[in-house]
Coordinates of C-alpha atoms in Angstrom, one line a residue:
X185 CA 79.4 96.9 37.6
X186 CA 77.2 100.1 38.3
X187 CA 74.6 97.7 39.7
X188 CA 76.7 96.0 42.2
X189 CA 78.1 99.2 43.4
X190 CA 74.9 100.6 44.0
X191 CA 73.9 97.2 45.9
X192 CA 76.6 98.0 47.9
X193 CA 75.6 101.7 48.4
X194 CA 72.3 100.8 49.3
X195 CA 73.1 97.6 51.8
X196 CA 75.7 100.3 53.9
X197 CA 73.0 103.1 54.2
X198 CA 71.1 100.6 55.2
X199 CA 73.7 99.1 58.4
X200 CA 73.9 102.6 58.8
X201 CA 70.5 103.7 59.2
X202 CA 70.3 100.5 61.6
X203 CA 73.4 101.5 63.6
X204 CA 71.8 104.9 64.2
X205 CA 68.7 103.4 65.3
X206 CA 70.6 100.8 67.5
X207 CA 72.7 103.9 68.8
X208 CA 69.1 105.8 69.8
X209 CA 67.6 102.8 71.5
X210 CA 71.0 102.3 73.3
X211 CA 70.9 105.8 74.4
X212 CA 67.1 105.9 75.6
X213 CA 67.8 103.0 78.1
X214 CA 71.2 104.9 79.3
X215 CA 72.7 103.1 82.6
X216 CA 73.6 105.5 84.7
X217 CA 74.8 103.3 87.2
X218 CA 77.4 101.1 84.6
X219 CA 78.8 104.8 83.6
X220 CA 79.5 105.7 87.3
X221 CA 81.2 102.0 87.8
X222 CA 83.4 102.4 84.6
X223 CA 84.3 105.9 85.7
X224 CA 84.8 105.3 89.3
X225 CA 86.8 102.0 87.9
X226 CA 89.6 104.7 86.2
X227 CA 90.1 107.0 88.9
X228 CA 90.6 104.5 91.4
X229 CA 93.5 102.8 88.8
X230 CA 94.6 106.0 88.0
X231 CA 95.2 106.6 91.9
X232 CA 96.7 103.8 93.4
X233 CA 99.2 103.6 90.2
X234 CA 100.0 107.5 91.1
X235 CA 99.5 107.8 94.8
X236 CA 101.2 104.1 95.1
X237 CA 104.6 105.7 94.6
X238 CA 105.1 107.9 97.6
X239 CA 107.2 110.8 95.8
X240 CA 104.1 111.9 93.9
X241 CA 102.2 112.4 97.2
X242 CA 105.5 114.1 98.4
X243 CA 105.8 116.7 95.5
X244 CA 101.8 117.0 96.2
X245 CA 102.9 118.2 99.6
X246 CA 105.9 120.5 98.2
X247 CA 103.0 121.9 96.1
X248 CA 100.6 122.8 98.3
X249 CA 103.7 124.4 100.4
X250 CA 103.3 121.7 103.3
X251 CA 107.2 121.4 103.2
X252 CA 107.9 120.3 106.3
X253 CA 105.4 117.5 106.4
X254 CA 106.7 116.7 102.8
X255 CA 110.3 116.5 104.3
X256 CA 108.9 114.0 107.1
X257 CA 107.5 111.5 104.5
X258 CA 110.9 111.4 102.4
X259 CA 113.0 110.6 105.4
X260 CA 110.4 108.4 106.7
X261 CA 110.8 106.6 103.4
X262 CA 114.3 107.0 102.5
X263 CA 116.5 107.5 105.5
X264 CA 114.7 105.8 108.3
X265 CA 116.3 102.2 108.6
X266 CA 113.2 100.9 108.5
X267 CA 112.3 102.8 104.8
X268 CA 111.7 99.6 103.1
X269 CA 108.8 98.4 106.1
X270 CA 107.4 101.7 105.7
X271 CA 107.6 101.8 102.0
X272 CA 105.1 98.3 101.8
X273 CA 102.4 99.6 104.4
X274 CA 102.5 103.0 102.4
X275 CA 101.9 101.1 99.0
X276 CA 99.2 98.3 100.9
X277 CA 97.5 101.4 102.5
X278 CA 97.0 103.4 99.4
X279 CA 96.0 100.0 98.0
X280 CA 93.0 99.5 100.8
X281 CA 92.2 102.9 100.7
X282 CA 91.0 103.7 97.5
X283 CA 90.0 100.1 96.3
X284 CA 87.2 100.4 99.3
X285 CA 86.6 104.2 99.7
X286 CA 85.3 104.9 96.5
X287 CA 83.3 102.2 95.4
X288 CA 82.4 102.4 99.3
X289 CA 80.5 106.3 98.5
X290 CA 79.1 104.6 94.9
X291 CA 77.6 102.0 96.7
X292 CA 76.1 104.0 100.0
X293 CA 75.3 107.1 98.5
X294 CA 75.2 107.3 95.1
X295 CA 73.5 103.8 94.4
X296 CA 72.3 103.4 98.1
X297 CA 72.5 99.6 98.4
X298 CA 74.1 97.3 100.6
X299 CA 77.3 96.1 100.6
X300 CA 76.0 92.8 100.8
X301 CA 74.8 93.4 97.1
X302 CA 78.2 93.4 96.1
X303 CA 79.8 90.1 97.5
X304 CA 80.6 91.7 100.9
X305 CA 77.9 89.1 102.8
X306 CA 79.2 85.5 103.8
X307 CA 76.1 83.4 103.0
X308 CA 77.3 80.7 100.3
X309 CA 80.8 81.9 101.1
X310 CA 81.6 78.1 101.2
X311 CA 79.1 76.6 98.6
X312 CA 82.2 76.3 96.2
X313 CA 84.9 75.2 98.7
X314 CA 85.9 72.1 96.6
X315 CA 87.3 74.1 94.0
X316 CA 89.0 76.9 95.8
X317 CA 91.0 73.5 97.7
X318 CA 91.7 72.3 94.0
X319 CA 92.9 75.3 93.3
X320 CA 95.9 75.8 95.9
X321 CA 96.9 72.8 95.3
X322 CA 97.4 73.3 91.4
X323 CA 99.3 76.0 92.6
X324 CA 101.1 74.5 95.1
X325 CA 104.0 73.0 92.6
X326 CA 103.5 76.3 90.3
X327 CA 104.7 78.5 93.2
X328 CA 107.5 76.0 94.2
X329 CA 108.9 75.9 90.6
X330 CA 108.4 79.6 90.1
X331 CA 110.1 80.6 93.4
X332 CA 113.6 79.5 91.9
X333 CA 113.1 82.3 89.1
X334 CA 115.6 85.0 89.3
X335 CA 112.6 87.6 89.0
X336 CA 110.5 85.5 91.3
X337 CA 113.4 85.9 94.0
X338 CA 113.3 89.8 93.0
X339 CA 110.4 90.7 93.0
X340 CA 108.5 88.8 96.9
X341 CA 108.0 89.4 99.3
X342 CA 107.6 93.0 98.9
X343 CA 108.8 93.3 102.2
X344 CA 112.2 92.7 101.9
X345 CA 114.0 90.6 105.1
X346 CA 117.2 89.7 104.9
X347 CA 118.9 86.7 106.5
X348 CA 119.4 86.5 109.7
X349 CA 116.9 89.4 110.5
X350 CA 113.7 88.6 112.7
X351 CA 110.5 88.1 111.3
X352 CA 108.8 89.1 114.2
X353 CA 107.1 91.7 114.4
X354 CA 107.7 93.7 111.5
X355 CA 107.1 90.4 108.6
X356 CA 104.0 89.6 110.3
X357 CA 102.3 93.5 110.3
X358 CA 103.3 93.3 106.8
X359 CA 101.4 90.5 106.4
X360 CA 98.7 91.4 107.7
X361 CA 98.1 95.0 105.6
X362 CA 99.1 92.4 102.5
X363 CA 96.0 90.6 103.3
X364 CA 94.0 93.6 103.8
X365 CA 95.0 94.4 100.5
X366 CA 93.1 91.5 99.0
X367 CA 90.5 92.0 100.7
X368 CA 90.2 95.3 99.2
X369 CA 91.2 93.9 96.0
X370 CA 88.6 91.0 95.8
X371 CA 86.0 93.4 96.8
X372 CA 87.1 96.2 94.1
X373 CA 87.3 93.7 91.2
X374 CA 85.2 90.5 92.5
X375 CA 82.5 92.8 94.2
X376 CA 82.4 96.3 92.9
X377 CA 82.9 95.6 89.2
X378 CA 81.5 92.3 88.9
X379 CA 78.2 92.5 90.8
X380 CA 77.6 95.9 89.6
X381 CA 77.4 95.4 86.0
X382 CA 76.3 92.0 86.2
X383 CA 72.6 93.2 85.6
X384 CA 73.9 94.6 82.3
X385 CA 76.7 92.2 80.6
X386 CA 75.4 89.3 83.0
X387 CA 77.9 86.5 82.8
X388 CA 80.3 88.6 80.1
X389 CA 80.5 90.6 83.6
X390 CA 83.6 88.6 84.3
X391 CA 85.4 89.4 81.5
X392 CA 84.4 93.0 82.0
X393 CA 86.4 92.6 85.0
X394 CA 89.0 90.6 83.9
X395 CA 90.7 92.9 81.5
X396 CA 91.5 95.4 83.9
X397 CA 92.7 93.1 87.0
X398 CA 95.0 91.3 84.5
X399 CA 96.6 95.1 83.8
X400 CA 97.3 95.7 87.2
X401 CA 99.9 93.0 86.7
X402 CA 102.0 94.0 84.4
X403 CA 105.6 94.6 85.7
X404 CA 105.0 91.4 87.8
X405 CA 106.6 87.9 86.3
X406 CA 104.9 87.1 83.3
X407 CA 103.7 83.9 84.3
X408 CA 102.2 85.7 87.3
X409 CA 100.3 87.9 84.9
X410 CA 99.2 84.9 82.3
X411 CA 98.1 83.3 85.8
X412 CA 95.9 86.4 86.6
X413 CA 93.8 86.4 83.2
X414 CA 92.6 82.4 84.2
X415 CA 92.2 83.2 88.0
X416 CA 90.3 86.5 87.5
X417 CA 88.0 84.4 85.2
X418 CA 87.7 81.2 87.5
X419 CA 87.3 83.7 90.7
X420 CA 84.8 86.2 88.7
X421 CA 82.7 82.9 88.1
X422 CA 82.5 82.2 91.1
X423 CA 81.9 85.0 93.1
X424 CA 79.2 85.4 90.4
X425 CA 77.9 82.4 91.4
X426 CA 78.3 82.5 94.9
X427 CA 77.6 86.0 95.4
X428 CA 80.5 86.5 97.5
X429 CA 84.1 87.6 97.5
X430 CA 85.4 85.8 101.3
X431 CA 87.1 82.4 99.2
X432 CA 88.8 84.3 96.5
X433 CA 89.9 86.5 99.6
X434 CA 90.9 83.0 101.2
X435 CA 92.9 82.0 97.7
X436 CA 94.5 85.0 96.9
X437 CA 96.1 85.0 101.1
X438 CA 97.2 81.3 100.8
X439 CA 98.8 81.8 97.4
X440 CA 99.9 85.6 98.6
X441 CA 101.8 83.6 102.0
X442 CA 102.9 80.9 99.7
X443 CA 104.5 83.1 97.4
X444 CA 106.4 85.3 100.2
X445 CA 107.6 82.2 102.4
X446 CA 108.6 80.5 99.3
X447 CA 111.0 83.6 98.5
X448 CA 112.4 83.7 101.8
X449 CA 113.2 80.2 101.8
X450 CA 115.2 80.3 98.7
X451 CA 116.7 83.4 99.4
X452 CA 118.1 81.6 102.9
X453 CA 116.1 83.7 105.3
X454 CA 115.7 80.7 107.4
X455 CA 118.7 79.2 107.3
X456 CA 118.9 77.0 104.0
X457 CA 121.1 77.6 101.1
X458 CA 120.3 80.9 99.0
X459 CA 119.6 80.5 95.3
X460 CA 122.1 82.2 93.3
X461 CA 120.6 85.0 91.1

């Protein structure tokens, strides 16, 4: 008995002494530029889940004692009757803003490459066409079967239009800043994290990824957020392979429209008989 618990005592000192050694080596070859995309990763998360509610950048204002600007913004947002336009183009903006801005001043002048280096070029953009056409039409019938769900019919478009009301203009600018979005989006998650730590984790750089785009799901339909673990993968591939973000842009605005005129449609914006929720 003595012996095989000094076997043991020996064999962890051992893993120990390894680990320590392992730790050293790790630390001697330190990426600076992984740290800077991990950290940059969190306070862009952290602000579009704050800023993306637009009473925290109101009580920011009321802080600061810029009452009068604060006031503005609520009424803009609450009282106007066109709060709930408003309300989307706030939330896409904040989206677009910090998804690009930040890694933007990583990229230029912290790392000082191109933006091209991160999936932003368009050569190869269509080397994997095939499979970004296989994929709407997979999720042609998911959207159609989805779109009778009660939270489906909740939750898009984020826009909300009532029937009877006029798409035009107002459904059409929102779709615009929603496709901005993605674009901002693919770039953040497709470009920024992907392509930036792909020198590092090399093809686990997808997964790297794909944790933290599933995340940004959650409160969404749960199949919509099972969905978003096996496109982030599929898309991460891809763009790894590809070297560009421009058809998962293309993808996620297809699906995005799909989604939004599916909603309408059973919600009787054009005319057809509402699903009852």
């Amino acid at each position: 008995m003595r012996r095989f618990f000094l076997t043991v005592y020996k064999t962890l000192v051992s893993t120990e002494k390894n680990s320590y050694r392992s730790l050293k080596d790790n630390i001697s070859q330190f990426d600076y530029k992984v740290m800077l995309i991990c950290l940059t990763t969190a306070l862009v998360l952290t602000c579009t889940h704050y800023f993306g509610d637009f009473k925290f950048l109101v009580s920011i204002l009321l802080n600061l004692g810029f009452n009068d600007l604060a006031i503005k913004l609520q009424r803009l947002m609450l009282m106007h009757p066109d709060s709930g336009f408003f309300q989307a183009l706030y939330w896409a903006s904040v989206i677009v803003f910090f998804y690009l801005a930040l890694p933007a001043i990583c990229i230029k002048w912290i790392f000082r490459e191109n933006f091209t280096e991160y999936g932003a070029g368009f050569e190869g953009a269509l080397r994997y066409y095939r499979l970004y056409i296989w994929m709407l039409i997979v999720m042609i019938p998911l959207v159609y079967y989805f779109s009778a769900t009660e939270s489906f019919i909740k939750m898009y478009p984020f826009y909300k239009v009532s029937p009877g009301d006029s798409l035009f203009p107002k459904f059409f600018v929102w779709e615009l800043f929603y496709f901005l979005q993605f674009v901002a989006l693919e770039f953040f998650f497709r470009g920024f994290m992907l392509h930036g730590t792909k020198h590092r984790f090399g093809f686990y750089s997808i997964f790297f990824m794909m944790v933290p785009y599933c995340m940004i799901h959650f409160g969404k339909p749960m199949p919509e957020t099972i969905a978003a673990i096996i496109a982030g993968v599929i898309l991460g591939y891809m763009s790894l392979k590809s070297r560009n973000i421009w058809l998962g842009v293309f993808v996620h605005c297809s699906v995005a429209l799909m989604m939004d005129v599916s909603a309408l449609i059973r919600q009787g914006v054009f005319g057809s008989q509402a699903v009852s929720v």
